[in-house]
C-alpha positions in Angstrom: 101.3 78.0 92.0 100.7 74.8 93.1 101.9 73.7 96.5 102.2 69.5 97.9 102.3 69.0 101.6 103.9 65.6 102.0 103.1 64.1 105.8 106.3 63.4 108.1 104.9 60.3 109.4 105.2 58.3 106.0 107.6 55.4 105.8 108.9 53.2 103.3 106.7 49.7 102.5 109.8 47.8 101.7 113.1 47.5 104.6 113.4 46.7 107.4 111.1 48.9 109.8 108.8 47.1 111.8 106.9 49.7 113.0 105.8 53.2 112.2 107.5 55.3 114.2 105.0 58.3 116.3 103.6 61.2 115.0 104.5 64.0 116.3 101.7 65.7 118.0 101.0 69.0 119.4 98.5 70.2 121.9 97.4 73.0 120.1 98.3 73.6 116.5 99.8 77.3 115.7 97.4 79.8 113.7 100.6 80.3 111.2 100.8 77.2 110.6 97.0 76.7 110.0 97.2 80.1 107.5 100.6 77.9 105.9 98.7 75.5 104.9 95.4 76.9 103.7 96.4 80.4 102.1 98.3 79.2 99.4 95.8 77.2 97.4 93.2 80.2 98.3 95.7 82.0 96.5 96.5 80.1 93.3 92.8 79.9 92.8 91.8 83.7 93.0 95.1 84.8 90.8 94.2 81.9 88.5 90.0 83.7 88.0 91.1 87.3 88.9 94.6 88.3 87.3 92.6 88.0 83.9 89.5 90.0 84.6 92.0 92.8 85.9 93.9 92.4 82.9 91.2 92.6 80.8 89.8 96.1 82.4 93.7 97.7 82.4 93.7 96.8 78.4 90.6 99.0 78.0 91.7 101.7 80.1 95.1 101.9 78.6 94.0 101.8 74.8 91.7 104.7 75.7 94.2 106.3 77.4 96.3 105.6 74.7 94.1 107.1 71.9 93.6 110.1 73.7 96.6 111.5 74.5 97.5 110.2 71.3 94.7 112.1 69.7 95.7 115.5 71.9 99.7 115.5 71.4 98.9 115.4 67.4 95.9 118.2 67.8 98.6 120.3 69.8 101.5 120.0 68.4 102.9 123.1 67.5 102.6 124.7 71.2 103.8 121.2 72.4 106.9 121.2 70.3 107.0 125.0 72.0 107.2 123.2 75.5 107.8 119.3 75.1 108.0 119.2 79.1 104.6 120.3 79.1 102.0 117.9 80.1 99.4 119.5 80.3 98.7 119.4 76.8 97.9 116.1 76.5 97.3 114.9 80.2 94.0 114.3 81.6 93.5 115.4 85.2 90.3 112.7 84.8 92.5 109.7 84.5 93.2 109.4 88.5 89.5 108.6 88.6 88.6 106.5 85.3 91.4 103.7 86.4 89.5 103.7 89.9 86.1 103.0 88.3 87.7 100.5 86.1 89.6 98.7 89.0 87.9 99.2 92.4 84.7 97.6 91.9 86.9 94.3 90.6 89.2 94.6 93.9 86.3 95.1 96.4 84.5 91.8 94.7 87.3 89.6 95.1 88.7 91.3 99.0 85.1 89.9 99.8 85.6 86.5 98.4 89.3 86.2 99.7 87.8 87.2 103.4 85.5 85.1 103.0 87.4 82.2 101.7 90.1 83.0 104.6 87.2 82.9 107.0 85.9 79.4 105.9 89.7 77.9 106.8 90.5 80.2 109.7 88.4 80.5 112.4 87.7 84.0 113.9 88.5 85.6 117.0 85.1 84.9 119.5 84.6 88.4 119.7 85.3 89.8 116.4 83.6 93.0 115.4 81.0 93.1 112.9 82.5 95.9 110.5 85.3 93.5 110.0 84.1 93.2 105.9 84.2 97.1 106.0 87.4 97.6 107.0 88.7 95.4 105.0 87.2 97.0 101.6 88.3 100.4 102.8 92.2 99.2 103.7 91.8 98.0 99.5 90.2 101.2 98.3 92.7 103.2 100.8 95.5 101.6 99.0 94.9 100.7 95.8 93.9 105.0 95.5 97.7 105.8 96.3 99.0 102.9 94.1 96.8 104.3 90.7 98.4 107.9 90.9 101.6 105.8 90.8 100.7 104.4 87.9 99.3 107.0 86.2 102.7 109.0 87.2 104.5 106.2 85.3 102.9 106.6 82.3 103.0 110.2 82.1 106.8 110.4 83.1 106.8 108.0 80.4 104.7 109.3 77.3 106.9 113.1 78.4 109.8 111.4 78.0 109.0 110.3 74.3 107.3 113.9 73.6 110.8 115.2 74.5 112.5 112.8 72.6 110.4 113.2 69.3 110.6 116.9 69.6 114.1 116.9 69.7 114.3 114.7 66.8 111.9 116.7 64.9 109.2 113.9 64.7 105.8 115.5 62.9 102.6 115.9 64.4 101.4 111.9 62.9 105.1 110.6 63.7 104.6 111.6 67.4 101.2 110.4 67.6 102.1 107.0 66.1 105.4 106.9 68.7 102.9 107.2 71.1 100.6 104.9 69.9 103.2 102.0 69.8 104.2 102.7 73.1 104.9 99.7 75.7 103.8 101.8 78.0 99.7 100.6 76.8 100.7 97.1 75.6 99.1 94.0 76.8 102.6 93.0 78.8 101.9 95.8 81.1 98.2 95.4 81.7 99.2 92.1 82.8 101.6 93.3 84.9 99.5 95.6 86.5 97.1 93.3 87.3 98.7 90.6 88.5 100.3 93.3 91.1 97.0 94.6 92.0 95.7 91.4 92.7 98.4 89.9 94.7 97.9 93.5 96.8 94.5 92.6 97.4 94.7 89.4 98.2 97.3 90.2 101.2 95.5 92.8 102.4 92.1 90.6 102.4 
């Protein structure tokens, strides 16, 4: 993640040029180039602290997750083996809400420190308004809202998917919940994906 920024006006110390030649100057640099050359190393620090304590609350959350449903599709399944396309056997309509606690309280913490990181290196408009900090943490809760239902969707489009597929294959009540169980869909490879995707969401809208 690390990024060099090499300065056009360097020249060789051996040949034959005599003198340096100008640097090119401007009268006014541009903000994007400014946020060029400042955002990326804000970035590489906060994925480099953040990504891991994300990660770390999406591995609790899934293996609960996991042991519950788990848990529910072995409790439940003759009537699910009745109705495999059923969810509602085994889905929580709690889980919406856990994943927020686990997650919005770690994006809101670092959407403050990325603004105010950004703020340090960027200078502010003169007039800027004073609920700028609030509207940034609502523009992360806002979002980040819609994106947990989609991953919650995910994982319940997956986990019906291998209820239908044990059903059909005649799996027992401990094969099912041991299917389930192994599932990628709670390993540590997703958690980490998740979280380095949340992050890099809050960090751009910071």
């Amino acid at each position: 993640g690390a990024q060099v920024y090499i300065d056009q006006t360097m020249i060789p110390i051996f040949g034959t040029l005599t003198e340096a030649p100008s640097p090119v100057r401007e009268e006014e640099p541009l903000p994007s180039a400014t946020m060029k050359a400042t955002l990326p190393g804000i970035r590489a620090r906060l994925q480099a602290s953040w990504v891991p304590r994300l990660q770390r609350a999406l591995r609790t959350f899934l293996a609960e997750q996991r042991n519950e449903i788990a848990a529910r599709v072995e409790d439940r399944h003759a009537h699910i083996s009745r109705k495999p396309s059923e969810t509602s056997a085994w889905w929580s309509g709690n889980w919406d809400r856990k994943l927020r606690e686990a997650l919005l309280p770690l994006m809101e913490e670092m959407g403050q420190q990325t603004s105010q990181r950004v703020a340090v290196k960027v200078r502010p408009p003169a007039k800027a308004d004073g609920d700028y900090l609030e509207r940034v943490l609502k523009l992360i809760r806002d979002s980040a809202g819609v994106r947990i239902g989609g991953i919650n969707e995910t994982t319940r489009d997956d986990i019906r998917r291998l209820v239908e597929q044990g059903v059909e294959q005649g799996l027992s009540s401990a094969e099912l919940g041991r299917s389930i169980r192994e599932a990628t869909t709670f390993n540590d490879v997703r958690a980490e994906m998740i979280a380095r995707t949340e992050t890099m969401n809050a960090y751009n809208e910071a």
